[in-house]
DNA sequence: CAGTGGTGTGTGGCATGTCACTCTCGGCGG
DNA sequence: CCGCCGAGAGTGACATGCCACACACCACTG
């Protein structure tokens, strides 16, 4: 278990450490752990650990089992479908909105994050790459002006990360990921809100298909995967009753 | 403060009681309360109260202020915009999906809930009416098959409820609300997924406009309200890269 | 050897103890 | 009368105590 950082409330430190441990697989899906054990490993008392676990439980990463322990939940195929269906509904719309609200500092940060992604991809540093990937999306989401949306979608990524980490490489190169973000960034900077939204949608859909296809292979087999219901061909267009 | 129910973990009881107290305004927005006080009023120790408050804090209903207390957050105009922007993105899509997956038991429950709404409206029982309203939406959302979406949207309603309760009456009669749900229900039963989605969108948009207009009047004044970004005229249609 | 009952260990849930810090309020100096 | 300041009360955050209960393990019985 990783040591704790400083200059923060213990609760937040524990939360970060536990989340990281789950994502990296240090706390393996399906396994049981006691609050006491985790607290000892982190060098704190049970209270902040329990409180952090409550937050993770609300997010769906763990589950308390009375008198048994805390179970690390694994993301099922259905979980992935749910997460990506939500992301497909929210992120393209957020990008579209963000383009119309973007200011220069935010634009600059996006460029900076993208450059960091490129650099990490060149160095074949998957972890750093995914970190910047996440921050890139986060900045875009926040630029939409909807904090709740940004926070929620960012939380959804946790469900996927432990699949993405160490498996992304098998199906898609880091350079491919960079390329998809490049397209999004270009369209954002060009002020093309619809184009950026479409690029984001394609990016998420692509990621979803790779992860779900991979996971479906690892499970029972063929399952009807349809994420398209999120944005049907004949959809919400021209539906402005006002 | 309402007494606690039985046959449930204390934590859940406290959570329900606190949520209800916030919604009804018994815990007024902006006010500070101590965990000790709340625990005493509820007749339990500080621990389950604190844990319940942590969950409410994650949801954005309260905020811990170190060495000061727990502040009951008021939903600002911007909060309402965020919530309804999210609902506009999620609920119409969920309804569209739900229509294609609906089974007879669920249909039956929707009819039952709608009948209950009618009855409560006739009896001018606002609280019961809103309860059934919420369950109606919840059933529809769950019928989409996306549990996360259902849970999240249901949680979003908490942010609005304490505005809706005792204020809905001022701008819209209970019968109007029933009528909007009638339209949705008819289209769902007819298997018209696009129509149902559009009706849901109109319903949410209507509600949002009433609440936001009312709130804007109570605040500084005119503010640029635009929820439309969630579903632009030229949007995600024909965007199936697969 | 197989089945069973009881006991011991470990757990989450709840209660309580402890501490650093913040805010209040009254007394004192101006 | 007004302003400052310091002591006390109250708080959230964290640590610890306590309990009912689930489960594994083992001795005992057939």
mmCIF file of C-alpha atoms in Angstrom, chain A residues 19-213:
data_model
loop_
_atom_site.group_PDB
_atom_site.id
_atom_site.type_symbol
_atom_site.label_atom_id
_atom_site.label_comp_id
_atom_site.label_asym_id
_atom_site.label_seq_id
_atom_site.Cartn_x
_atom_site.Cartn_y
_atom_site.Cartn_z
ATOM 1 C CA UNK A 19 -8.977 4.662 -5.051
ATOM 2 C CA UNK A 20 -5.525 4.274 -6.553
ATOM 3 C CA UNK A 21 -5.118 0.856 -4.949
ATOM 4 C CA UNK A 22 -8.392 -0.325 -6.438
ATOM 5 C CA UNK A 23 -7.613 1.062 -9.867
ATOM 6 C CA UNK A 24 -4.140 -0.400 -10.051
ATOM 7 C CA UNK A 25 -5.519 -3.743 -8.938
ATOM 8 C CA UNK A 26 -3.496 -3.757 -5.746
ATOM 9 C CA UNK A 27 -6.858 -4.370 -4.151
ATOM 10 C CA UNK A 28 -8.085 -7.064 -6.489
ATOM 11 C CA UNK A 29 -11.730 -7.159 -7.604
ATOM 12 C CA UNK A 30 -13.814 -9.623 -5.653
ATOM 13 C CA UNK A 31 -11.497 -9.733 -2.657
ATOM 14 C CA UNK A 32 -12.507 -8.967 0.916
ATOM 15 C CA UNK A 33 -10.613 -6.596 3.179
ATOM 16 C CA UNK A 34 -11.226 -5.377 6.690
ATOM 17 C CA UNK A 35 -11.241 -1.756 7.664
ATOM 18 C CA UNK A 36 -8.804 -2.586 10.455
ATOM 19 C CA UNK A 37 -6.291 -4.109 8.045
ATOM 20 C CA UNK A 38 -6.493 -1.234 5.581
ATOM 21 C CA UNK A 39 -6.172 1.275 8.403
ATOM 22 C CA UNK A 40 -3.070 -0.427 9.742
ATOM 23 C CA UNK A 41 -1.472 -0.569 6.320
ATOM 24 C CA UNK A 42 -2.141 3.118 5.780
ATOM 25 C CA UNK A 43 -0.968 3.983 9.275
ATOM 26 C CA UNK A 44 -4.197 5.686 10.350
ATOM 27 C CA UNK A 45 -7.164 4.756 12.483
ATOM 28 C CA UNK A 46 -10.256 2.987 11.238
ATOM 29 C CA UNK A 47 -12.453 6.070 11.120
ATOM 30 C CA UNK A 48 -11.054 7.919 8.101
ATOM 31 C CA UNK A 49 -10.666 4.623 6.267
ATOM 32 C CA UNK A 50 -14.275 3.737 6.853
ATOM 33 C CA UNK A 51 -15.412 7.189 5.770
ATOM 34 C CA UNK A 52 -13.380 7.006 2.577
ATOM 35 C CA UNK A 53 -14.774 3.544 1.885
ATOM 36 C CA UNK A 54 -18.298 4.894 2.333
ATOM 37 C CA UNK A 55 -17.603 7.371 -0.440
ATOM 38 C CA UNK A 56 -16.189 4.651 -2.662
ATOM 39 C CA UNK A 57 -19.212 2.510 -1.875
ATOM 40 C CA UNK A 58 -21.521 5.306 -2.996
ATOM 41 C CA UNK A 59 -19.570 5.426 -6.222
ATOM 42 C CA UNK A 60 -20.003 1.688 -6.640
ATOM 43 C CA UNK A 61 -16.366 0.674 -6.341
ATOM 44 C CA UNK A 62 -16.717 -1.316 -3.108
ATOM 45 C CA UNK A 63 -19.485 -2.826 -1.026
ATOM 46 C CA UNK A 64 -19.758 -3.246 2.736
ATOM 47 C CA UNK A 65 -20.681 -6.754 3.844
ATOM 48 C CA UNK A 66 -21.703 -6.862 7.457
ATOM 49 C CA UNK A 67 -19.412 -8.894 9.678
ATOM 50 C CA UNK A 68 -17.465 -10.030 6.655
ATOM 51 C CA UNK A 69 -15.516 -7.112 5.323
ATOM 52 C CA UNK A 70 -15.379 -4.705 2.423
ATOM 53 C CA UNK A 71 -15.560 -6.311 -0.993
ATOM 54 C CA UNK A 72 -13.806 -4.756 -3.959
ATOM 55 C CA UNK A 73 -16.373 -4.839 -6.733
ATOM 56 C CA UNK A 74 -15.451 -5.829 -10.226
ATOM 57 C CA UNK A 75 -16.910 -3.980 -13.164
ATOM 58 C CA UNK A 76 -19.140 -6.343 -15.076
ATOM 59 C CA UNK A 77 -19.890 -6.111 -18.753
ATOM 60 C CA UNK A 78 -23.170 -4.479 -17.893
ATOM 61 C CA UNK A 79 -21.361 -1.911 -15.778
ATOM 62 C CA UNK A 80 -19.221 -0.955 -18.744
ATOM 63 C CA UNK A 81 -22.314 -0.610 -20.904
ATOM 64 C CA UNK A 82 -23.945 1.636 -18.329
ATOM 65 C CA UNK A 83 -20.908 3.824 -17.912
ATOM 66 C CA UNK A 84 -20.337 4.320 -21.602
ATOM 67 C CA UNK A 85 -24.007 4.888 -22.305
ATOM 68 C CA UNK A 86 -23.872 7.703 -19.761
ATOM 69 C CA UNK A 87 -20.654 9.103 -21.125
ATOM 70 C CA UNK A 88 -22.087 9.064 -24.633
ATOM 71 C CA UNK A 89 -25.072 11.023 -23.424
ATOM 72 C CA UNK A 90 -23.113 13.572 -21.455
ATOM 73 C CA UNK A 91 -19.665 14.200 -22.895
ATOM 74 C CA UNK A 92 -20.519 15.120 -26.497
ATOM 75 C CA UNK A 93 -23.137 17.571 -25.248
ATOM 76 C CA UNK A 94 -20.665 18.981 -22.751
ATOM 77 C CA UNK A 95 -18.028 19.462 -25.424
ATOM 78 C CA UNK A 96 -20.498 21.225 -27.680
ATOM 79 C CA UNK A 97 -21.319 23.579 -24.865
ATOM 80 C CA UNK A 98 -17.703 24.000 -23.848
ATOM 81 C CA UNK A 99 -16.665 25.173 -27.300
ATOM 82 C CA UNK A 100 -19.001 28.149 -27.056
ATOM 83 C CA UNK A 101 -17.713 29.108 -23.636
ATOM 84 C CA UNK A 102 -14.013 28.433 -23.911
ATOM 85 C CA UNK A 103 -11.621 31.141 -22.764
ATOM 86 C CA UNK A 104 -7.942 31.525 -23.525
ATOM 87 C CA UNK A 105 -6.535 30.130 -20.244
ATOM 88 C CA UNK A 106 -8.603 26.974 -20.643
ATOM 89 C CA UNK A 107 -7.561 26.646 -24.276
ATOM 90 C CA UNK A 108 -3.986 26.960 -23.154
ATOM 91 C CA UNK A 109 -4.383 24.277 -20.532
ATOM 92 C CA UNK A 110 -5.934 21.920 -23.043
ATOM 93 C CA UNK A 111 -2.986 22.443 -25.365
ATOM 94 C CA UNK A 112 -0.628 21.849 -22.482
ATOM 95 C CA UNK A 113 -2.389 18.661 -21.424
ATOM 96 C CA UNK A 114 -2.442 17.400 -24.972
ATOM 97 C CA UNK A 115 1.276 18.040 -25.303
ATOM 98 C CA UNK A 116 1.812 16.129 -22.081
ATOM 99 C CA UNK A 117 -0.192 13.251 -23.520
ATOM 100 C CA UNK A 118 1.960 13.237 -26.628
ATOM 101 C CA UNK A 119 5.108 13.260 -24.574
ATOM 102 C CA UNK A 120 3.938 10.426 -22.351
ATOM 103 C CA UNK A 121 2.869 8.417 -25.379
ATOM 104 C CA UNK A 122 6.296 8.891 -26.949
ATOM 105 C CA UNK A 123 7.917 7.764 -23.716
ATOM 106 C CA UNK A 124 5.534 4.806 -23.671
ATOM 107 C CA UNK A 125 4.465 5.846 -20.173
ATOM 108 C CA UNK A 126 0.947 4.473 -20.032
ATOM 109 C CA UNK A 127 0.097 5.611 -16.518
ATOM 110 C CA UNK A 128 1.116 9.242 -17.056
ATOM 111 C CA UNK A 129 -0.615 9.192 -20.402
ATOM 112 C CA UNK A 130 -3.932 8.110 -18.879
ATOM 113 C CA UNK A 131 -3.546 10.690 -16.131
ATOM 114 C CA UNK A 132 -3.324 13.483 -18.669
ATOM 115 C CA UNK A 133 -6.108 11.885 -20.698
ATOM 116 C CA UNK A 134 -8.352 12.089 -17.705
ATOM 117 C CA UNK A 135 -7.425 15.668 -16.948
ATOM 118 C CA UNK A 136 -8.000 16.618 -20.578
ATOM 119 C CA UNK A 137 -11.542 15.302 -20.410
ATOM 120 C CA UNK A 138 -12.056 16.876 -17.025
ATOM 121 C CA UNK A 139 -11.031 20.326 -18.238
ATOM 122 C CA UNK A 140 -13.342 20.054 -21.216
ATOM 123 C CA UNK A 141 -16.221 18.959 -19.029
ATOM 124 C CA UNK A 142 -15.666 21.772 -16.576
ATOM 125 C CA UNK A 143 -15.516 24.239 -19.426
ATOM 126 C CA UNK A 144 -19.126 23.357 -20.159
ATOM 127 C CA UNK A 145 -19.995 25.215 -16.985
ATOM 128 C CA UNK A 146 -21.778 22.235 -15.464
ATOM 129 C CA UNK A 147 -19.770 21.221 -12.419
ATOM 130 C CA UNK A 148 -22.051 18.345 -11.524
ATOM 131 C CA UNK A 149 -21.696 16.878 -14.972
ATOM 132 C CA UNK A 150 -17.918 17.172 -14.825
ATOM 133 C CA UNK A 151 -17.656 15.576 -11.406
ATOM 134 C CA UNK A 152 -20.008 12.749 -12.232
ATOM 135 C CA UNK A 153 -18.393 11.822 -15.532
ATOM 136 C CA UNK A 154 -14.964 12.019 -13.950
ATOM 137 C CA UNK A 155 -16.152 9.566 -11.323
ATOM 138 C CA UNK A 156 -17.453 7.222 -13.996
ATOM 139 C CA UNK A 157 -13.954 6.924 -15.379
ATOM 140 C CA UNK A 158 -12.842 5.136 -12.206
ATOM 141 C CA UNK A 159 -15.086 2.252 -13.169
ATOM 142 C CA UNK A 160 -13.294 1.903 -16.461
ATOM 143 C CA UNK A 161 -9.750 2.759 -15.500
ATOM 144 C CA UNK A 162 -8.870 -0.527 -13.887
ATOM 145 C CA UNK A 163 -9.904 -2.163 -17.119
ATOM 146 C CA UNK A 164 -8.164 0.399 -19.251
ATOM 147 C CA UNK A 165 -4.910 0.308 -17.363
ATOM 148 C CA UNK A 166 -2.714 -2.467 -18.660
ATOM 149 C CA UNK A 167 -5.314 -3.572 -21.173
ATOM 150 C CA UNK A 168 -5.536 -0.534 -23.388
ATOM 151 C CA UNK A 169 -2.206 -1.479 -24.816
ATOM 152 C CA UNK A 170 -3.507 -4.778 -26.087
ATOM 153 C CA UNK A 171 -6.089 -3.288 -28.350
ATOM 154 C CA UNK A 172 -5.020 0.224 -29.103
ATOM 155 C CA UNK A 173 -1.721 1.994 -29.090
ATOM 156 C CA UNK A 174 -1.150 5.096 -27.053
ATOM 157 C CA UNK A 175 -0.567 6.967 -30.288
ATOM 158 C CA UNK A 176 -4.061 6.101 -31.467
ATOM 159 C CA UNK A 177 -5.507 7.588 -28.313
ATOM 160 C CA UNK A 178 -3.438 10.720 -28.816
ATOM 161 C CA UNK A 179 -4.677 10.984 -32.387
ATOM 162 C CA UNK A 180 -8.309 10.905 -31.318
ATOM 163 C CA UNK A 181 -7.695 13.662 -28.811
ATOM 164 C CA UNK A 182 -5.828 15.643 -31.416
ATOM 165 C CA UNK A 183 -8.902 15.630 -33.613
ATOM 166 C CA UNK A 184 -11.077 16.751 -30.722
ATOM 167 C CA UNK A 185 -8.664 19.509 -29.753
ATOM 168 C CA UNK A 186 -8.400 20.842 -33.302
ATOM 169 C CA UNK A 187 -12.171 21.047 -33.670
ATOM 170 C CA UNK A 188 -12.499 22.695 -30.282
ATOM 171 C CA UNK A 189 -9.941 25.341 -31.180
ATOM 172 C CA UNK A 190 -11.647 25.852 -34.515
ATOM 173 C CA UNK A 191 -14.855 26.642 -32.686
ATOM 174 C CA UNK A 192 -16.647 23.787 -34.421
ATOM 175 C CA UNK A 193 -18.947 22.724 -31.607
ATOM 176 C CA UNK A 194 -20.860 20.096 -33.557
ATOM 177 C CA UNK A 195 -17.695 18.658 -35.003
ATOM 178 C CA UNK A 196 -16.021 18.518 -31.624
ATOM 179 C CA UNK A 197 -19.064 16.824 -30.135
ATOM 180 C CA UNK A 198 -19.080 14.285 -32.925
ATOM 181 C CA UNK A 199 -15.371 13.631 -32.508
ATOM 182 C CA UNK A 200 -15.846 13.153 -28.798
ATOM 183 C CA UNK A 201 -18.714 10.790 -29.405
ATOM 184 C CA UNK A 202 -16.625 8.780 -31.846
ATOM 185 C CA UNK A 203 -13.756 8.694 -29.385
ATOM 186 C CA UNK A 204 -15.897 7.403 -26.539
ATOM 187 C CA UNK A 205 -17.718 4.946 -28.758
ATOM 188 C CA UNK A 206 -14.427 3.636 -30.043
ATOM 189 C CA UNK A 207 -13.076 3.191 -26.540
ATOM 190 C CA UNK A 208 -16.290 1.536 -25.424
ATOM 191 C CA UNK A 209 -16.280 -0.913 -28.290
ATOM 192 C CA UNK A 210 -12.726 -1.965 -27.634
ATOM 193 C CA UNK A 211 -13.206 -2.426 -23.908
ATOM 194 C CA UNK A 212 -16.567 -4.123 -24.196
ATOM 195 C CA UNK A 213 -15.489 -6.406 -27.005
#
